[in-house]
Short mmCIF file of C-alpha atoms in Angstrom, two decimals:
data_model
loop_
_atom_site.label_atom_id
_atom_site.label_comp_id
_atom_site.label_asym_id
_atom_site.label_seq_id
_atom_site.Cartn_x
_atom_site.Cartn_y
_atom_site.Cartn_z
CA UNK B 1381 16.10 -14.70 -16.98
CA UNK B 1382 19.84 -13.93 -16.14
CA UNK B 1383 21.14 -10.56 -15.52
CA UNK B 1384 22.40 -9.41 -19.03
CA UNK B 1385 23.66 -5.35 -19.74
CA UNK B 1386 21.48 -2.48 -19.50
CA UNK B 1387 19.88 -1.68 -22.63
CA UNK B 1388 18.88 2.26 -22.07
CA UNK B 1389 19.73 5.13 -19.50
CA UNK B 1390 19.66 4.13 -15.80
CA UNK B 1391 16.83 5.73 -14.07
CA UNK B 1392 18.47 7.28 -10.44
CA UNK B 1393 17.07 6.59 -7.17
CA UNK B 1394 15.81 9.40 -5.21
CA UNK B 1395 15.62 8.65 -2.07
CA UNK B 1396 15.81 5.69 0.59
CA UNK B 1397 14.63 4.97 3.42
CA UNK B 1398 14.34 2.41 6.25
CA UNK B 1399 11.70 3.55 8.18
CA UNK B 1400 10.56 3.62 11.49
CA UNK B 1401 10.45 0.69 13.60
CA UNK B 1402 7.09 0.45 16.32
CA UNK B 1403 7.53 -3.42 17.62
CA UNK B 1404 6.51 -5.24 14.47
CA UNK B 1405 5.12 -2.40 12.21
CA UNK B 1406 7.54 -0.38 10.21
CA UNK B 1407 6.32 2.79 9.29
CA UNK B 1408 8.33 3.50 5.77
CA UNK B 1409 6.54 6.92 4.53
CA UNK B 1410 3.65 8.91 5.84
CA UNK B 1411 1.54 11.85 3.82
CA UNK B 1412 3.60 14.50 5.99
CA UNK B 1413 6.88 13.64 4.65
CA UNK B 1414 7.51 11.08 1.74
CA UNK B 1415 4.03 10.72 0.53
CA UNK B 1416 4.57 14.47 -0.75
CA UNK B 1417 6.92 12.92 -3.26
CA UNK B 1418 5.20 10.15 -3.91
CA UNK B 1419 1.52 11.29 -3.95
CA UNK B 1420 -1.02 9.51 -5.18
CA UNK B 1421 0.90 6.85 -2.82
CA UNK B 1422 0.73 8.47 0.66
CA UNK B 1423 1.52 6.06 3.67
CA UNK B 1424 3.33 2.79 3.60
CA UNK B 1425 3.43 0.13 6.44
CA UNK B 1426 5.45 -3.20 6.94
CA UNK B 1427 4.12 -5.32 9.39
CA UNK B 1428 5.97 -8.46 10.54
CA UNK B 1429 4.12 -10.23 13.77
CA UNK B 1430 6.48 -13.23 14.90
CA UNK B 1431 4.89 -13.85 18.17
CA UNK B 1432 7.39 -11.75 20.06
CA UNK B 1433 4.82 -8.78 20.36
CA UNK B 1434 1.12 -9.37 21.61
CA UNK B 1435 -1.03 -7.94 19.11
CA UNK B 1436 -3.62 -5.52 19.66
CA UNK B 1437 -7.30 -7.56 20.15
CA UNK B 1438 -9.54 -6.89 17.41
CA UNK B 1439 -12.18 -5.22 19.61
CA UNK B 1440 -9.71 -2.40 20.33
CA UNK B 1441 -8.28 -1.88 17.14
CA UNK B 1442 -11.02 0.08 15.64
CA UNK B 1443 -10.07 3.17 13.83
CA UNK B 1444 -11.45 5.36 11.07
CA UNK B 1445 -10.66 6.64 7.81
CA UNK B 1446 -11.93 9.41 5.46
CA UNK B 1447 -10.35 10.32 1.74
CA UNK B 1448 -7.93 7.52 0.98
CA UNK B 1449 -8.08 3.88 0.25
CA UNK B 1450 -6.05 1.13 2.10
CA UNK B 1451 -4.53 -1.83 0.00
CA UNK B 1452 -2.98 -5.04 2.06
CA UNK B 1453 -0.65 -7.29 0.55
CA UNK B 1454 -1.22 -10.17 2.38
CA UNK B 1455 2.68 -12.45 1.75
CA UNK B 1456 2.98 -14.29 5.24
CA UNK B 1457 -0.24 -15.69 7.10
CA UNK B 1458 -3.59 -14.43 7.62
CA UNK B 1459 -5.31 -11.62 9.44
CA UNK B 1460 -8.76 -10.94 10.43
CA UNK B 1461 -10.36 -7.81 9.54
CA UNK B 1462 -14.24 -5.89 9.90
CA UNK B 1463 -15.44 -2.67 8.70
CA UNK B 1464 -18.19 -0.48 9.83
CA UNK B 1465 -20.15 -1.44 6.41
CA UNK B 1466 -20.72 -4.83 7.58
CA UNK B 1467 -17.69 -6.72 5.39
CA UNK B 1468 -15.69 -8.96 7.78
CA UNK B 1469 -13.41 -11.81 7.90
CA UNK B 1470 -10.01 -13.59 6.86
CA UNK B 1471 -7.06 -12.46 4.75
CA UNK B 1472 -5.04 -15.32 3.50
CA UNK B 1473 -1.52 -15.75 2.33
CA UNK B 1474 -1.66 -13.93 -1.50
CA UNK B 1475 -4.89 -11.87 -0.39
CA UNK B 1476 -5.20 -8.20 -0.91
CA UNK B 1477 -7.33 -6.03 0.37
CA UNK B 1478 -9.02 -2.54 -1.16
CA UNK B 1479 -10.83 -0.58 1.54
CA UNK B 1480 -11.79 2.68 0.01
CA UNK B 1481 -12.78 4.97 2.82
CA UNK B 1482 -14.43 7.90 0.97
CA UNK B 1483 -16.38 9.84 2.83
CA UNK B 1484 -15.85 7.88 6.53
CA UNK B 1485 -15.68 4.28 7.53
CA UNK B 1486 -14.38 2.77 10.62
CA UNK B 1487 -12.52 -0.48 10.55
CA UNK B 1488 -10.49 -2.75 12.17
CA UNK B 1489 -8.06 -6.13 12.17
CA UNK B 1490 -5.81 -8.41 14.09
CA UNK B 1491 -3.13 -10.89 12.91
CA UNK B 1492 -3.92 -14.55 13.25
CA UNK B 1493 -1.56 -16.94 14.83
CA UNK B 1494 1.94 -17.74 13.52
CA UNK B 1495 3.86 -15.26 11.26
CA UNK B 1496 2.29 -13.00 9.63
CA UNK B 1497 3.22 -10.13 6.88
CA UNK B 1498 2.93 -8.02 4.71
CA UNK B 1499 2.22 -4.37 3.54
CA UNK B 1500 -0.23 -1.96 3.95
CA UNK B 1501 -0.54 1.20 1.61
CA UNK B 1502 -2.65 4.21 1.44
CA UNK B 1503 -4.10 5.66 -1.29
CA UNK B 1504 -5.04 9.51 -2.03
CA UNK B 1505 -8.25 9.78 -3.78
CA UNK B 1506 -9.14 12.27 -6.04
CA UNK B 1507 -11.86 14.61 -5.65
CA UNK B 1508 -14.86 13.07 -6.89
CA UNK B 1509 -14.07 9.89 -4.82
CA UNK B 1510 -12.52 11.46 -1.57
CA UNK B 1511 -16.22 12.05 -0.23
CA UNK B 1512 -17.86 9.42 -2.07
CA UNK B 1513 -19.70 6.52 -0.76
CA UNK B 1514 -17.23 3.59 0.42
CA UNK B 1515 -16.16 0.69 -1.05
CA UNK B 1516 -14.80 -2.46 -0.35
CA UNK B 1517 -13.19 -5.73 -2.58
CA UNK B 1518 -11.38 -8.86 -0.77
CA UNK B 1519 -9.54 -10.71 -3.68
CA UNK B 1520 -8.41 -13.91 -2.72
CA UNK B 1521 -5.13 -15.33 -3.77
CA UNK B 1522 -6.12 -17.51 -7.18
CA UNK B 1523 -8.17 -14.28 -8.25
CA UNK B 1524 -5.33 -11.79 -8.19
CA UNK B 1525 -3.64 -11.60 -12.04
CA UNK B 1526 0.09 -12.82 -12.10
CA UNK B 1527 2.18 -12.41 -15.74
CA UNK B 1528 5.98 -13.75 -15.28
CA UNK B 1529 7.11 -12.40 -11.58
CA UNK B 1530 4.69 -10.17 -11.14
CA UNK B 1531 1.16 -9.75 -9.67
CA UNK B 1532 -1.27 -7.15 -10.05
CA UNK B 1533 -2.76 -5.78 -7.26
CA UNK B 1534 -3.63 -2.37 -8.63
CA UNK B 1535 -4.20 -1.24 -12.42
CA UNK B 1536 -2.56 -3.16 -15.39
CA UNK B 1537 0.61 -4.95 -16.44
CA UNK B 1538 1.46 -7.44 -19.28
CA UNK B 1539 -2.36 -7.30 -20.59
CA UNK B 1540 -3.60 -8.30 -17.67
CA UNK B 1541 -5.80 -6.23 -15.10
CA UNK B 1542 -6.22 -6.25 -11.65
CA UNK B 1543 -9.86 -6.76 -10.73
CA UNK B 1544 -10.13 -3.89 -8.47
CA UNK B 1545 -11.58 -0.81 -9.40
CA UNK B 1546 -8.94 1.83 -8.30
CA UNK B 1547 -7.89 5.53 -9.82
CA UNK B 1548 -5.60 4.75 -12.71
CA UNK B 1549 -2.44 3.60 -10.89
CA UNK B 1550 -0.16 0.46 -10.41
CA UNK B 1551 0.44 -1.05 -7.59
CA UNK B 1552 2.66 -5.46 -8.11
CA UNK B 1553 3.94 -7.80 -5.67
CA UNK B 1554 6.90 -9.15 -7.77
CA UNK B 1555 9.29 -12.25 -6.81
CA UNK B 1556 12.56 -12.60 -8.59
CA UNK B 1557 14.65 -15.68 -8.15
CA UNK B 1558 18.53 -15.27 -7.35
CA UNK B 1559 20.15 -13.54 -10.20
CA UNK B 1560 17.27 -12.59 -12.23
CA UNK B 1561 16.62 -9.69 -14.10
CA UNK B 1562 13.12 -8.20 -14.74
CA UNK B 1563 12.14 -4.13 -16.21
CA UNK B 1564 9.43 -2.10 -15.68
CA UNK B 1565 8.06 -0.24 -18.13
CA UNK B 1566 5.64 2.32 -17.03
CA UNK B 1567 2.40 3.50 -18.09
CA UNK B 1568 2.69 6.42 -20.36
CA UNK B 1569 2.40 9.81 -17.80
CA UNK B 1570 3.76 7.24 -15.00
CA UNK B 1571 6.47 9.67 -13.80
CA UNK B 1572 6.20 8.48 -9.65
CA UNK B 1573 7.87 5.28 -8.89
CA UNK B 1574 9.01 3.57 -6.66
CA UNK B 1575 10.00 -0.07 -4.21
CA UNK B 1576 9.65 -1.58 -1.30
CA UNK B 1577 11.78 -4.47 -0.26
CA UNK B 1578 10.51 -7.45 1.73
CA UNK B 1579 12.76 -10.14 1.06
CA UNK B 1580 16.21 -10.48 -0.28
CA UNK B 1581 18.27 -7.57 -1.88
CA UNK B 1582 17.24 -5.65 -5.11
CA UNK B 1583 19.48 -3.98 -7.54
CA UNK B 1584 18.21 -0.93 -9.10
CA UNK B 1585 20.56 0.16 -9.74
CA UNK B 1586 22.61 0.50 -6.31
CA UNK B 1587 21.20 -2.15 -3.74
CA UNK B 1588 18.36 -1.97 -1.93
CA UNK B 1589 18.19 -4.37 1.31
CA UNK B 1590 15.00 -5.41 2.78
CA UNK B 1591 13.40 -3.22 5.18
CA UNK B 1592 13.57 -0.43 2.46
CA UNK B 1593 11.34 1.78 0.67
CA UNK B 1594 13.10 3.62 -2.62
CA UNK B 1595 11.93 6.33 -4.81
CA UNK B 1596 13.29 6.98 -8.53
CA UNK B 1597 13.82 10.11 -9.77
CA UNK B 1598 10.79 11.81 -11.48
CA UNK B 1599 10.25 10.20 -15.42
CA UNK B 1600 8.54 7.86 -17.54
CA UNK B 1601 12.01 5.71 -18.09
CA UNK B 1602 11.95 2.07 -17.76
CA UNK B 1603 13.78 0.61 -14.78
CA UNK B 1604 15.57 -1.99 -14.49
CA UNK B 1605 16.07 -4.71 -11.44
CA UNK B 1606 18.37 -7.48 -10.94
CA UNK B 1607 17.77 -9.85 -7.99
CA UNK B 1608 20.47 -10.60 -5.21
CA UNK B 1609 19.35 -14.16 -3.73
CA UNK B 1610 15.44 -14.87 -3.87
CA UNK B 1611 14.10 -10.87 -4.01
CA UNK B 1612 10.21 -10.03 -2.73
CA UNK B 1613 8.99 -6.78 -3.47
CA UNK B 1614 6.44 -4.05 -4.03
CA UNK B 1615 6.06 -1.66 -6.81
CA UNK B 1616 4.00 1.67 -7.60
CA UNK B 1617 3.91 4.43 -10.39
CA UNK B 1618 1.44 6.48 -11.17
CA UNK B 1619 0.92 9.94 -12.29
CA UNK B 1620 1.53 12.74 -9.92
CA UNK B 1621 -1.84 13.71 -7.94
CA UNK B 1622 -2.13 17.22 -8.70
CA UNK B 1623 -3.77 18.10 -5.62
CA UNK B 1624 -2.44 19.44 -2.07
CA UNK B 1625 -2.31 16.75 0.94
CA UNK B 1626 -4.76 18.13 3.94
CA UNK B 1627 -4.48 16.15 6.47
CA UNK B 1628 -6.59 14.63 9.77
CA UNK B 1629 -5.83 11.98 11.98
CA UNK B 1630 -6.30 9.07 9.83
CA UNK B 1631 -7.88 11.23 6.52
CA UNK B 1632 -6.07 12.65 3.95
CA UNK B 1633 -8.45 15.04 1.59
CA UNK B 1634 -7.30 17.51 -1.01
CA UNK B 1635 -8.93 20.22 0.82
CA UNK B 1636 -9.96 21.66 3.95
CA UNK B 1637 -13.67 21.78 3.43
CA UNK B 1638 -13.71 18.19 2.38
CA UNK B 1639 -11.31 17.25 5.67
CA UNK B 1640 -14.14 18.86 7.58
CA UNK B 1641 -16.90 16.75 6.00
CA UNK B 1642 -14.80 13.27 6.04
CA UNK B 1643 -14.36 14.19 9.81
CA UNK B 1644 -17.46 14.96 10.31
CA UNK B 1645 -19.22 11.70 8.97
CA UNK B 1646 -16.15 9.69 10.80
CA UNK B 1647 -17.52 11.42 14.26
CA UNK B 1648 -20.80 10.35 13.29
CA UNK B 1649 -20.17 6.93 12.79
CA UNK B 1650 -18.29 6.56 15.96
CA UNK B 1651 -20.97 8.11 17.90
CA UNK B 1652 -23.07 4.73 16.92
CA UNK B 1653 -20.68 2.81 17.40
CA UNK B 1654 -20.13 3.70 20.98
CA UNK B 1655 -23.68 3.78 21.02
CA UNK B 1656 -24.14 0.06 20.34
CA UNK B 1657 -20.67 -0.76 22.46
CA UNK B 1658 -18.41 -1.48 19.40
CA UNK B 1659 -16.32 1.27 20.80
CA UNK B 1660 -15.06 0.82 24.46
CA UNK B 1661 -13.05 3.83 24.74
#
C-alpha cells in the first residue's frame, strides 16, 4: 500500500539510539540504561558476521542466564546453538529462537559460514516465571505466523498467534517494500513501543536509518510507518513490567533474593559442567 495522509495524532519518538559497536555485534540497549524505559524488553543485540571477524568457537562461548528469556530473529544465515538442557542444533534463515532461562541455564552458539544476522532480545520475566523451571521452543521458518508484512514472533497480531508461549507481549519482524505504508495498532494497555532498524530507512515519523533502535513516547496510540527503499525491521510493545530491574552478570530478576537464587543454581550448573569438561576456563 502507498503512503497516503495520517489519519490520527502522530505518536513522538522518544529516544534513538545507534548503539554500541563490538566487531560485528551492536549492542543497542542494555537493562542498565534503555531497558529501564523499555522494560519488559531489557537488552537488544544486532549481530552482523561478514567474515571479517573470526567468531568465537562454540566450545568457548558458553555462558549462563537466570530470570529472562532470549528471542533470536534469525534474517541472514544460520547459527548453531546448545543449551545445558540438552536442546542443540541449527538456526536457519526465518528461525527464531525462545530460550527462557528461569531459574539458570547455560548455553551457547556460533555463526555458521557466510553472512549471518540478525537480532537477539532479552526478555524480563515476571515473578512466577523468573525462578521457574526453563524452557525452550526452536520455530522454524514455515511455522512462524506472517499476516501482510508482518511476522509474529511473540504474542498476537492480525488474528494470528505466535506459537510460543511467552508473557503477554509482542514482539514482529516486519518488511515493507519502497514506499509503503503499514500501522500498528497496539494491544489495549500496550503503552511501551518501540523499533529496530535492520535494513533500509523507516519513517515514523522522522527517519530512522538502519543500525537504530527507537522508542515512542509512552501510550496506547497507533503508529504509523512509511518505508524509504525496501525497510526490515523489529517491533515490540507491551505493558510496562511493574517490577524493579536487579541485576547479575547475565540475570536480570525483580529482586535481590531471587538474583541470589538464579545465581546460585547458574554456579551450580557450571560446577558440572567444568566437572564433565564442557567448561575449559
Amino acid at each position: 500500500m502507498l503512503a497516503r495522509p495520517l489519519q490520527h495524532p502522530v505518536r513522538e519518538l522518544l529516544y534513538r539510539t545507534s548503539g554500541h559497536p563490538h566487531g560485528p555485534i551492536t549492542r543497542l540497549m542494555s537493562p542498565g540504561d534503555l531497558g529501564e524505559l523499555i522494560k519488559p524488553f531489557v537488552f537488544l543485540d544486532l549481530f552482523g558476521f561478514d567474515g571479517r571477524y573470526a567468531p568465537t568457537p562454540m566450545d568457548f562461548g558458553w555462558h549462563p542466564h537466570s530470570g529472562i528469556a532470549t528471542v533470536t530473529v534469525m534474517l541472514e544465515g544460520s547459527v548453531r546453538y546448545a543449551e545445558t538442557t540438552g536442546k542443540e542444533g541449527i538456526l536457519p534463515v526465518g528461525s527464531v529462537e525462545w530460550m527462557r532461562a528461569g531459574g539458570g541455564v547455560w548455553h551457547t552458539g556460533a555463526p555458521e559460514l557466510g553472512r549471518v544476522r540478525g537480532f537477539q532480545l532479552w526478555v524480563a520475566l515476571p515473578p512466577e516465571l523468573e525462578n521457574a523451571a526453563n524452557a525452550s521452543h526452536y520455530v522454524m521458518p514455515e511455522d512462524v505466523p506472517t499476516e501482510g508484512p508482518a511476522r509474529v514472533i511473540l504474542g498476537a497480531y492480525g488474528g494470528l498467534r505466535s506459537p510460543i508461549a511467552a508473557p503477554p507481549m509482542n514482539y514482529l519482524s516486519v518488511s515493507l517494500k519502497a514506499g509503503e505504508r503499514w500501522t500498528y495498532h497496539p494491544p489495549q494497555g500496550h503503552t511501551v513501543a518501540w523499533v529496530a532498524v535492520h535494513e533500509g530507512v523507516l519513517r515514523a515519523p522522522s527517519p530512522i536509518p538502519s543500525g537504530e533502535l527507537a522508542i515512542f513516547e509512552p501510550s496506547e496510540r497507533s503508529i504509523d510507518f512509511v518505508a524509504e527503499g525496501a525497510t526490515i525491521f523489529v517491533l515490540g510493545s507491551a505493558a510496562k513490567h511493574p517490577h524493579d530491574l536487579v541485576l547479575g552478570n547475565y540475570s536480570v530478576h525483580t529482586s535481590a533474593g531471587a538474583l541470589r537464587q538464579g545465581e546460585a543454581e547458574i554456579r551450580r550448573i557450571g560446577h558440572q559442567l567444568r566437572a564433565n569438561g564442557t567448561l575449559r576456563r
